[in-house]
Amino acid sequence: MFYVNRLAPAMLLVLILSGCTAGVVAPDILPKSTIAREPGADLGNDRPDVTFDGLMVRRRVALAVQANENADLSGLRAELERRATDANLTLSDIPPDVLPAGLLDQTVPMLTMLLPAGTTTAQTRALVGPEASVSSLSASQDSTFFVVDVLVHDLRFEVAAADPAQVADSMATEGIVADAIGNYSTTFSTGLLAVDYVGPLLSDSVVESVRVGIARGVGAAPAEVAVRPESVTGVGVDMAIEPLPAPAVIAQAIMDHSVDEAAPVPASPGPWIGYWVGITVLLCANLAIMLWGGFQRRRRLLANAFEREQPDSGSP
């Protein structure tokens, strides 16, 4: 019985842990904050380490769309473009990895668009509000919209070039810059080539790879490629003190005719919750066993004392 009593809480702990951790991702071997990282390293969906900040990093609003697989995305995009034009706004495509990791862990939107600098979240939500006509959209297109504050890199790479247009063509043919950052634009002036990029934050290592690709076209050293903000006006971001993003907020579905208050994306329970519950149960079980054992010992002592005090029925 002693061994059974001691094993019972352990068995109970196993059952509790297996039940409480269902659907919860197992924790990393080391917390991410303790994993050594090189400057500028990319960590999957996590924010990269960025030292090219200040006016080179800007706050913008992104509109992401998640629709069912049968949705007419081109028609949906055209309707959003029409609404944006009516509101004197423009929509530019941007990769979904501009969105917070908490959102990408739950879904990868089919469309992700960036609003112009200075656009507010309220203006963006109005694009999918009830005041806009939905007659051009199929009722089967059940879509969810995410209106999210994001950080973007707004970079300009500049390098001296005798023939900027020829260097730009060479870069496009080689594809190194496009492979590193996707879409970019080029501008020319006398003896100078500028490569402009607006998009998800780039790690320092990616920025350096872009400098290498541009420098190769002009036969220069990567250090000769200057990296600066595309605009020197406005407010930038100091990445050293920038907090991690809060959970993304959900705007209303475009087929809804009423605007609901934005609600946070549901968060998964912490990966350690099952362990703490199990430990608590184990401690309670051991305490109960100790109390029960003490009660049984006291009961036996009282019984023995009672027997000793009884007179021997066989004595005269």
Steps between C-alpha positions, in 0.01 A plus 500: 500500500791735574635470147155541349444817701834643387442414133145635488592870486761434234245319286253780560762753395555319170127501430467870585793600280379298204160663524608860560762517227276378218538743210779698672838517330780351707737765634837563341800343669617854577284812519560718194637777721789274605598375153813674380435694180735666258426866418259523209391135519156398375292280730215362291188712553664688787614860456856511364778685677515839331764770538398693185221683682402854593349665191569180306219325695145635479163421652231411248160329491450172315174343386508121479224284356428135580236343275381152419669308221215566256509878541546721197818672618536715189143626541555554870817696433327707230221591744751605763688707240174676407425579862854624559480726193172646628679574830803655322719212616719251320567133573839344432573129528743395770618153613300357794810472717460871576226387739565411867612145574194447722274546198712293262502216752122476455451578133682616187274753326434463127534874445716744694501868406676805636326835544677831431700671771275693735195276448328413829349169605157669506537602135608148411206339682269735311606327177317188616220679683128482426498833318678340205299306246542123500292436191803396296605229743357151509315410819706180512818700557506488876808713570674613815701820506792582727588865552846503653759759595831383354861609471659525156844577371507811280851477355699662223821338377721744307816438302704700251466363146617629162194345332225454766246360253741230380581404859127476581446269200795286607357474855160396366656234276721358774212499749705516821320807633155371404573165665599679821221756537238431234353815346705817476518810280792682344560867426783656305684829516830611356759252618277353770275193528237482777318179596190559715338234717182514709406172664542266796791566733830368370770354720845653482627196310236548229585870472864404452408248230316777313806723522710216358259451209492871414875544537572208267323679214726806521820321600507669839545381856178435699604771747471754217125435479338748737188402698274784609131580549302568184358809674661713770167640625251344739552281805717190503526208741777410745501121480708467818205616710213389277277251690381179343168539316172447681260235366352601166147638493228368275284733293158390385439263209434689179164327448374620838267799496588613852832601647587315819751618754843366415585191705841350577609188322453207741826407662611144562551402865852520629705185438581459873143502628471120500821460697396746769160336532666160528744616766217654701301176483805296601567719803135482606498121457817456707360726772180297509699175525709638787192611688327166442813311613521710818133437569546123457804492732314696767205267465722192552668656805165578659377148427809344661473725803135410538580125489768534767259677736230228472498250795594139419168313497679177599651637828327428839 
